mmCIF file with all atom_site columns, C-alpha atoms in Angstrom:
data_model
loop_
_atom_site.group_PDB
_atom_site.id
_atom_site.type_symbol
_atom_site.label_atom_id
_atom_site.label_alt_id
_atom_site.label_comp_id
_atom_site.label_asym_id
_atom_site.label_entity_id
_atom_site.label_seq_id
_atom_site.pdbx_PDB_ins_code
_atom_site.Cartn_x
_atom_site.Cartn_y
_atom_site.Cartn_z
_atom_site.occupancy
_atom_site.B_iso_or_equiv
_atom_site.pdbx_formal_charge
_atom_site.auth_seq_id
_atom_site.auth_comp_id
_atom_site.auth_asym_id
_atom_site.auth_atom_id
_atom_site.pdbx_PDB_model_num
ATOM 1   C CA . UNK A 1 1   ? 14.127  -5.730  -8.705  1.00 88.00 ? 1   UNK A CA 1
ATOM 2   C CA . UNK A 1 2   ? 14.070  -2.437  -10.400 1.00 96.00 ? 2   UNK A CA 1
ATOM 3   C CA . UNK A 1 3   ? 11.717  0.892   -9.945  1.00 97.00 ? 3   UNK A CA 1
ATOM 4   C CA . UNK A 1 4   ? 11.384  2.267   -13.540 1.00 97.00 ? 4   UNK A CA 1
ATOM 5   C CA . UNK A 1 5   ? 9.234   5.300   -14.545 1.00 97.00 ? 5   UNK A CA 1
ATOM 6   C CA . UNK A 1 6   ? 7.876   4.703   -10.962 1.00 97.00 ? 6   UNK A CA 1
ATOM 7   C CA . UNK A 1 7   ? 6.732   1.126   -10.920 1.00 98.00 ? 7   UNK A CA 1
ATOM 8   C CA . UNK A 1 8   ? 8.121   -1.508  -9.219  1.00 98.00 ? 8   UNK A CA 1
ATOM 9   C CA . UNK A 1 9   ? 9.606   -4.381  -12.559 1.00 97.00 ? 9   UNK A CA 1
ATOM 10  C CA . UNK A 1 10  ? 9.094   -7.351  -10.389 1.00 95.00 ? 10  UNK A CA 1
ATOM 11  C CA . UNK A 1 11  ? 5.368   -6.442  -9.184  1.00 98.00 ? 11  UNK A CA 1
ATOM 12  C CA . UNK A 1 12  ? 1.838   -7.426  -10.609 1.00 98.00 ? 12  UNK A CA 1
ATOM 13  C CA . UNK A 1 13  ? 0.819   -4.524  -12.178 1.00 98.00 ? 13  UNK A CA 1
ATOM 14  C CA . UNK A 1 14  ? -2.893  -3.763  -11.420 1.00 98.00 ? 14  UNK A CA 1
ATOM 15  C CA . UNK A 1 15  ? -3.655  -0.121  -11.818 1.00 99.00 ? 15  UNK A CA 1
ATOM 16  C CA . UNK A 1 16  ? -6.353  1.566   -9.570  1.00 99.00 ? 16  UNK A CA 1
ATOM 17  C CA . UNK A 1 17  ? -8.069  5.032   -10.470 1.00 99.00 ? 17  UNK A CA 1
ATOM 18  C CA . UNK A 1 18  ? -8.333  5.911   -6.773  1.00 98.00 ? 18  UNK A CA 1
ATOM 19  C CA . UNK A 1 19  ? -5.019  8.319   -6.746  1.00 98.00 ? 19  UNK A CA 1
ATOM 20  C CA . UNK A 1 20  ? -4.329  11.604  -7.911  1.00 98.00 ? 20  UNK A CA 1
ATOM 21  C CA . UNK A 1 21  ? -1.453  14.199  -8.322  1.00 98.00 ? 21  UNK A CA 1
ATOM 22  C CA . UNK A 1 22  ? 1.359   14.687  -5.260  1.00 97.00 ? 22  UNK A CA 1
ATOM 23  C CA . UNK A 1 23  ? 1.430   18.008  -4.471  1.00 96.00 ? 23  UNK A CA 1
ATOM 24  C CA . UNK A 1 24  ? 5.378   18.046  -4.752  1.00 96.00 ? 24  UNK A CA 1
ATOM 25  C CA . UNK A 1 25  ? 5.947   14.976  -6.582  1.00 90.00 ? 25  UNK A CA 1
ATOM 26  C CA . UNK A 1 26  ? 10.022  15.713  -5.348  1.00 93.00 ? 26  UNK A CA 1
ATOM 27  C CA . UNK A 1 27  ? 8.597   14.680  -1.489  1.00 96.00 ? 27  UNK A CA 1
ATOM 28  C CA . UNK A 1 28  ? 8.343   10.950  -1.252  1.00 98.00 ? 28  UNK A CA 1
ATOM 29  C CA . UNK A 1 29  ? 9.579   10.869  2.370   1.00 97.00 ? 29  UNK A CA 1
ATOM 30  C CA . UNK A 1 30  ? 7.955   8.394   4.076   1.00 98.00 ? 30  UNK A CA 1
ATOM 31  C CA . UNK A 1 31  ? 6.744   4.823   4.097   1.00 98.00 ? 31  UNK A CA 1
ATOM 32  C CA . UNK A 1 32  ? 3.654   3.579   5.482   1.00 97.00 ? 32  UNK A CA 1
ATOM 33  C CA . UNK A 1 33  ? 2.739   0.019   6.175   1.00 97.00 ? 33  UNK A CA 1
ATOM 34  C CA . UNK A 1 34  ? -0.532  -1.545  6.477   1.00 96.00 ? 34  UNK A CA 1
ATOM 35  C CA . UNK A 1 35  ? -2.146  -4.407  6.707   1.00 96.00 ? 35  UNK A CA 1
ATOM 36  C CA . UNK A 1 36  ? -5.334  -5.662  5.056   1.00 97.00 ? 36  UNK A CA 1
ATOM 37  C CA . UNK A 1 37  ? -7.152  -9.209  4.099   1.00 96.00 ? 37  UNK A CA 1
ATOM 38  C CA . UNK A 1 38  ? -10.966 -9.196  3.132   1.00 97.00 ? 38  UNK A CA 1
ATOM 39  C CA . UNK A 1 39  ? -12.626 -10.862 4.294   1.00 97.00 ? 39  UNK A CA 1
ATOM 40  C CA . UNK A 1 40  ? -10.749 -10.335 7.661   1.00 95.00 ? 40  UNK A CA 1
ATOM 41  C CA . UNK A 1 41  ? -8.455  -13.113 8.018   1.00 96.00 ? 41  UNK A CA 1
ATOM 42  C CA . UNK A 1 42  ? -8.952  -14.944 4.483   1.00 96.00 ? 42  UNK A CA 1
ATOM 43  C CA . UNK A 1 43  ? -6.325  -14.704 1.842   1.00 97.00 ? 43  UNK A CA 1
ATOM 44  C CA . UNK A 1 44  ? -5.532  -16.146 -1.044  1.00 92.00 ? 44  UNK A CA 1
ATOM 45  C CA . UNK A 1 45  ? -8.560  -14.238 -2.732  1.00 97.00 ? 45  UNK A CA 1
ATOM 46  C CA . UNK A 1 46  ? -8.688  -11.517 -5.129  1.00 97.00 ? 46  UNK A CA 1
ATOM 47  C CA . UNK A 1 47  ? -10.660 -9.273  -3.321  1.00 97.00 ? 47  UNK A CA 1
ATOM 48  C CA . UNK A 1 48  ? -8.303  -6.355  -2.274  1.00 98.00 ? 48  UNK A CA 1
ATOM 49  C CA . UNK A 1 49  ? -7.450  -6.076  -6.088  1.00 98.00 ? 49  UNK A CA 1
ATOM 50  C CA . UNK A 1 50  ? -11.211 -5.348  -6.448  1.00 97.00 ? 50  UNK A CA 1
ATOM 51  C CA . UNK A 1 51  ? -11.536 -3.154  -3.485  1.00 97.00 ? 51  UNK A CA 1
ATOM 52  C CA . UNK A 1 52  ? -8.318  -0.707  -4.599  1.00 98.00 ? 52  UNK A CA 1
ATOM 53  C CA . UNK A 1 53  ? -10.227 -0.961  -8.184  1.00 98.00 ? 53  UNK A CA 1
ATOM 54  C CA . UNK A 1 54  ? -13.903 -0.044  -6.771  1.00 97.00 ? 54  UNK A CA 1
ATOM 55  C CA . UNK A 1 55  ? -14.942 -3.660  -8.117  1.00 96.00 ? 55  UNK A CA 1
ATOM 56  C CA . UNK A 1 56  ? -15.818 -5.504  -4.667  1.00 95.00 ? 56  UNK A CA 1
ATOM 57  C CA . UNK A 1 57  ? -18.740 -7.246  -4.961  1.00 93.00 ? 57  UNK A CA 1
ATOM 58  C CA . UNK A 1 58  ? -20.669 -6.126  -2.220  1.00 91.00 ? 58  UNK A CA 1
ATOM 59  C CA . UNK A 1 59  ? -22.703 -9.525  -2.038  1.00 91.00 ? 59  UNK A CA 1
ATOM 60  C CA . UNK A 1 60  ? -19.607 -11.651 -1.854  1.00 92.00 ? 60  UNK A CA 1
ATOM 61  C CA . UNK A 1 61  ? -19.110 -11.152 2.226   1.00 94.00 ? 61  UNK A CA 1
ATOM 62  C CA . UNK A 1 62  ? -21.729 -8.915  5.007   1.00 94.00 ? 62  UNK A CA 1
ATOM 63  C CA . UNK A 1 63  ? -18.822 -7.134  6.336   1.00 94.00 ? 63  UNK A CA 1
ATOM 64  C CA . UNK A 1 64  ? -17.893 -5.655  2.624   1.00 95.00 ? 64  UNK A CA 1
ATOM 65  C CA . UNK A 1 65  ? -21.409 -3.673  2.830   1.00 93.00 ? 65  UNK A CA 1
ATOM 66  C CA . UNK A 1 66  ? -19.632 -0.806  4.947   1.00 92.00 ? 66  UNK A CA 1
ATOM 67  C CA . UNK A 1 67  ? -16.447 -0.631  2.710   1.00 94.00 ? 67  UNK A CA 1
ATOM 68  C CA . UNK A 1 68  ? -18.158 -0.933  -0.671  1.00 86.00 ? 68  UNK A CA 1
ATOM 69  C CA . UNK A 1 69  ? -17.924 2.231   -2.092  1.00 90.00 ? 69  UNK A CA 1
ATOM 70  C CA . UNK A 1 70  ? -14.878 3.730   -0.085  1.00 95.00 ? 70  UNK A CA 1
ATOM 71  C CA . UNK A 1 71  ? -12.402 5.285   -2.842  1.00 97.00 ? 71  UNK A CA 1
ATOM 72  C CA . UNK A 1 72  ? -8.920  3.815   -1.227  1.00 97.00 ? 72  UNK A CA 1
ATOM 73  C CA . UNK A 1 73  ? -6.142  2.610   -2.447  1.00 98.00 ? 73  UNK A CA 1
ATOM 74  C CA . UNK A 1 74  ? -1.685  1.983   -1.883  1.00 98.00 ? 74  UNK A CA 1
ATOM 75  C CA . UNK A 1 75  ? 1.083   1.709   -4.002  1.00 99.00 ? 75  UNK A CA 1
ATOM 76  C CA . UNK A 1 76  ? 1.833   -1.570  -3.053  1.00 99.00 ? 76  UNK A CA 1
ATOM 77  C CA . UNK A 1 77  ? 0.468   -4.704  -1.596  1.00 99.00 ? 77  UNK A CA 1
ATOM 78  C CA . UNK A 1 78  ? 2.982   -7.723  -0.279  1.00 99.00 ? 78  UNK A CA 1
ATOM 79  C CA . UNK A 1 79  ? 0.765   -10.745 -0.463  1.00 99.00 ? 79  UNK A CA 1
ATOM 80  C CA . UNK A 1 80  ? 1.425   -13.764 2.270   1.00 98.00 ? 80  UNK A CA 1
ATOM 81  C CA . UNK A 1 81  ? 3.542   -15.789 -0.155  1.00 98.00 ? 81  UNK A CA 1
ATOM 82  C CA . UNK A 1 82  ? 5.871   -12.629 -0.575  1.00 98.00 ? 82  UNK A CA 1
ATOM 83  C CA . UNK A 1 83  ? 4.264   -11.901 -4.102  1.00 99.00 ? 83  UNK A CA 1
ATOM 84  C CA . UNK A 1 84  ? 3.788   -8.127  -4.703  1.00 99.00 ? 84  UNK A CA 1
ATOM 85  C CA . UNK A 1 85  ? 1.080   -6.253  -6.288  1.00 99.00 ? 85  UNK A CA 1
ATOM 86  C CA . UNK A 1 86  ? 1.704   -2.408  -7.676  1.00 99.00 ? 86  UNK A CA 1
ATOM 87  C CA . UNK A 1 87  ? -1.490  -0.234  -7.715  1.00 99.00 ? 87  UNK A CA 1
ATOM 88  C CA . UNK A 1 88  ? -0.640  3.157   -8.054  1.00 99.00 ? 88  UNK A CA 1
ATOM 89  C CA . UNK A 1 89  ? 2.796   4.176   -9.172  1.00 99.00 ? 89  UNK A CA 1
ATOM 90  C CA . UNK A 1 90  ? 4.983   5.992   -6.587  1.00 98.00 ? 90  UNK A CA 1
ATOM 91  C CA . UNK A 1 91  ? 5.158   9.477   -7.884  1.00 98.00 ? 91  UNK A CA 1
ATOM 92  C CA . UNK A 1 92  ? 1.336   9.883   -7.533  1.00 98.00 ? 92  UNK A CA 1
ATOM 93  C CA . UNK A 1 93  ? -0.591  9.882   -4.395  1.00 98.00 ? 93  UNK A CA 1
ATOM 94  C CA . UNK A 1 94  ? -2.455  6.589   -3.531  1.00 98.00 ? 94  UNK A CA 1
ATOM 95  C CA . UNK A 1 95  ? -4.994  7.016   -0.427  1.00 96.00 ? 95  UNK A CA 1
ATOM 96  C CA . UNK A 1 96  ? -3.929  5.003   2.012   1.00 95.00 ? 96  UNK A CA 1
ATOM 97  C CA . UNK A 1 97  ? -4.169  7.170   5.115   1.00 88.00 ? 97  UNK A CA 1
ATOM 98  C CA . UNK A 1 98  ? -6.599  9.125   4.954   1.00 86.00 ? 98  UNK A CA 1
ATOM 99  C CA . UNK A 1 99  ? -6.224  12.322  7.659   1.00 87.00 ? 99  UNK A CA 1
ATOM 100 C CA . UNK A 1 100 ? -3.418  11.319  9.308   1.00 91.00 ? 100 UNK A CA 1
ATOM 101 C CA . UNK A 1 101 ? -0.593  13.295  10.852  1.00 82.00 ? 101 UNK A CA 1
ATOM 102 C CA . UNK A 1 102 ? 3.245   12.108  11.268  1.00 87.00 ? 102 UNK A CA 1
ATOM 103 C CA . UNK A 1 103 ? 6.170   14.216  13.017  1.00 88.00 ? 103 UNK A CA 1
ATOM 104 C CA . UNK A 1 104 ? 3.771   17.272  12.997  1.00 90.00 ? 104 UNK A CA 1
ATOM 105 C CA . UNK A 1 105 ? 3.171   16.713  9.369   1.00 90.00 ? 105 UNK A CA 1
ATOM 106 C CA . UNK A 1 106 ? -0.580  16.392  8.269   1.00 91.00 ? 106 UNK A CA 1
ATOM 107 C CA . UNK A 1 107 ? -2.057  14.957  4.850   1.00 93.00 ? 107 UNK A CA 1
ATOM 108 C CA . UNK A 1 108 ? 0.666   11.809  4.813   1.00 95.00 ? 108 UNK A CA 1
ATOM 109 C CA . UNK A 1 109 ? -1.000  10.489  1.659   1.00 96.00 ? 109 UNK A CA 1
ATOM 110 C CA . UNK A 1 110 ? 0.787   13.816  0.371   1.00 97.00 ? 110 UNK A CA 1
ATOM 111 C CA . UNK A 1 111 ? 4.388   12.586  0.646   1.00 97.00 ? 111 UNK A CA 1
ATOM 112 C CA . UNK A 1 112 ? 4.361   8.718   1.313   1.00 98.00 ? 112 UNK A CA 1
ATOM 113 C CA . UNK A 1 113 ? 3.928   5.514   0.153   1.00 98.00 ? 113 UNK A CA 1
ATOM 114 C CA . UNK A 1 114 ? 1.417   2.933   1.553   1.00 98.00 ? 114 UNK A CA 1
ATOM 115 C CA . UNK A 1 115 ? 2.460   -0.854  1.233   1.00 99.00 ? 115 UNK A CA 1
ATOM 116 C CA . UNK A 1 116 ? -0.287  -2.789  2.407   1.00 98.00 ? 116 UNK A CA 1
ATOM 117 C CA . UNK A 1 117 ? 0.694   -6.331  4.048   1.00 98.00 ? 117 UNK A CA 1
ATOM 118 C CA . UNK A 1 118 ? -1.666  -8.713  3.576   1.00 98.00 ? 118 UNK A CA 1
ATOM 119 C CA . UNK A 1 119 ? -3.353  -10.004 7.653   1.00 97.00 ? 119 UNK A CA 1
ATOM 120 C CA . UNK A 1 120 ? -4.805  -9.099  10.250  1.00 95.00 ? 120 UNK A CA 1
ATOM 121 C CA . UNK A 1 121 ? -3.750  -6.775  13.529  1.00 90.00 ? 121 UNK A CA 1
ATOM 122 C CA . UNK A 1 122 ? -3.304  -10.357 15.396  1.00 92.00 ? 122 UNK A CA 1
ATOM 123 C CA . UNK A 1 123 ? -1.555  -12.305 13.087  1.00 92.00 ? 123 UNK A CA 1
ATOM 124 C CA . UNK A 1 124 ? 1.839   -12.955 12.237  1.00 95.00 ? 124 UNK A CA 1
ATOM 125 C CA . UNK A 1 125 ? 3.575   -11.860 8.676   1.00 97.00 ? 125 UNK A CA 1
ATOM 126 C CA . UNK A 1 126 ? 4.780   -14.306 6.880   1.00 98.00 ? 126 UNK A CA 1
ATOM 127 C CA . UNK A 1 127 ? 8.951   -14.699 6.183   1.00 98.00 ? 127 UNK A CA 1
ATOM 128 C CA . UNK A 1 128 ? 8.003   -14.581 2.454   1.00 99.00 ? 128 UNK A CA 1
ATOM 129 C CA . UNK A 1 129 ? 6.702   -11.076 3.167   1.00 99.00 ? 129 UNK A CA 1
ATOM 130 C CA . UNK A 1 130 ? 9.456   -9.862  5.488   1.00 98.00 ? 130 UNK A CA 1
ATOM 131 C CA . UNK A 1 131 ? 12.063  -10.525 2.546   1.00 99.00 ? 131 UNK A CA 1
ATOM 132 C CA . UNK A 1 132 ? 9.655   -8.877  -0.041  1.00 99.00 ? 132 UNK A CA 1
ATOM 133 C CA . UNK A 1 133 ? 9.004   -5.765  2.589   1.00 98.00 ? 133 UNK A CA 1
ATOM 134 C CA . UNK A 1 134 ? 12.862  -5.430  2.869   1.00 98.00 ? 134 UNK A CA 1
ATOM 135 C CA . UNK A 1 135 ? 14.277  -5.878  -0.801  1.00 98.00 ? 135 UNK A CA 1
ATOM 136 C CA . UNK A 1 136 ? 11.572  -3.614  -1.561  1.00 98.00 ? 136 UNK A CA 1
ATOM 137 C CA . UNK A 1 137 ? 12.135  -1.176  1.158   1.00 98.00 ? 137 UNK A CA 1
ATOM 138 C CA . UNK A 1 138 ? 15.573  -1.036  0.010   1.00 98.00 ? 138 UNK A CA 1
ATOM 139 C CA . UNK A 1 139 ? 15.286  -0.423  -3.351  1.00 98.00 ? 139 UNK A CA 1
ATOM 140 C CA . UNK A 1 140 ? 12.604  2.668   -2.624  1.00 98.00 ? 140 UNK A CA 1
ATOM 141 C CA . UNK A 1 141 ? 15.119  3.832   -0.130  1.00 98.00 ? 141 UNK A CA 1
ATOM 142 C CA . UNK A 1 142 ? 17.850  3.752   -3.435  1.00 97.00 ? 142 UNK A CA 1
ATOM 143 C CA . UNK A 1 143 ? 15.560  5.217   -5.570  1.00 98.00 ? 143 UNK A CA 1
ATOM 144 C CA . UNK A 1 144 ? 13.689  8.017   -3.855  1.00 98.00 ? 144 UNK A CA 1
ATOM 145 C CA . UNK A 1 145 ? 16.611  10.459  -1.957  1.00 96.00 ? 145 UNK A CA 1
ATOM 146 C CA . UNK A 1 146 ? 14.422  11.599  0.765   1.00 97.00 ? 146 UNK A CA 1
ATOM 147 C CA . UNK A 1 147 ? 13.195  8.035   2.521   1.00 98.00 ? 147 UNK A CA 1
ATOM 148 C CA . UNK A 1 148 ? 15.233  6.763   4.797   1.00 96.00 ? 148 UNK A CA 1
ATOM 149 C CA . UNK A 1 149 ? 14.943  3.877   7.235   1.00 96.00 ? 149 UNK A CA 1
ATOM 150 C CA . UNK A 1 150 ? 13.867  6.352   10.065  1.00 95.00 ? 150 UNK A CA 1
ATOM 151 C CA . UNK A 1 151 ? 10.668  7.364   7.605   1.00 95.00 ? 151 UNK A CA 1
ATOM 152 C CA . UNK A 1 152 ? 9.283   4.014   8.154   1.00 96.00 ? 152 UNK A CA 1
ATOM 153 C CA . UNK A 1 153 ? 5.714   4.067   10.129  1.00 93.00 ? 153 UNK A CA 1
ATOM 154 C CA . UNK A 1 154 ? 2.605   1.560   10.858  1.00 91.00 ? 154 UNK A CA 1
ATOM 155 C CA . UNK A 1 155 ? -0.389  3.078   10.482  1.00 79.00 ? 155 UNK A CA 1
ATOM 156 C CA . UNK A 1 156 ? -2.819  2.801   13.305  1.00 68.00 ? 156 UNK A CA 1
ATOM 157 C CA . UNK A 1 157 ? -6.072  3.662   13.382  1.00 45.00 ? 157 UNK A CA 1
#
């Protein structure tokens, strides 16, 4: 596993337009992790690739009506068979957390990167996922100078 010009070599690639410029691309200093599945609960589906790529079909599922046409994305996504998914590449800001405030700092989407795991808030990660979340964790902690294993958060709503 490699990071080269920013992406991750052993990811899917599947770009989303919903990111935009770092204000100090030099301050990637901190790692957020997620978790998402949509429907809630349902994997194995391709519809978090649509929703970071405004494509969700609204029809598909009722409880995609109030997400529809939210403009979100992360950098990465660590599906429940370990497989990883690269959205946004990590010099640019993906919007993952919205307004959100860490150690006194606001605007996180400003100088982190989201990973999204794919589940729920009550259910267990996969192993597959743990080994993907740490050789990947590792190699941004190689890559970027200012991340460190203490700039690891959830984010909670």
């Amino acid at each position: 596993m490699q990071i080269i010009q920013h992406w991750l070599s052993q990811a899917i690639h599947c770009p989303s337009p919903n990111f935009d410029e770092r204000p100090d691309q030099s301050d990637i200093s901190l790692i957020v992790i997620h978790c998402i599945s949509l429907p809630a609960g349902q994997y194995n589906n391709n519809n978090i690739d649509l929703f970071f790529r405004n494509k969700l079909l609204t029809q598909a599922d009722p409880s995609f009506q109030h997400i529809a046409k939210m403009k979100v994305s992360a950098h990465l996504l660590i599906r429940r068979n370990g497989n990883i998914t690269q959205y946004v590449p990590f010099n640019m800001r993906a919007w993952h957390a919205g307004q959100s405030l860490y150690q006194g700092r606001s605007q996180c989407n400003d100088f982190s990167i989201g990973i999204e795991m794919e589940g729920t808030d009550d259910s267990p990660y996969q192993e597959d996922q743990y080994l993907s979340l740490a050789h990947v964790i590792k190699h941004l902690i190689s890559h970027y100078p200012k991340l460190t294993t203490e700039q690891i958060t959830g984010h909670s709503t």
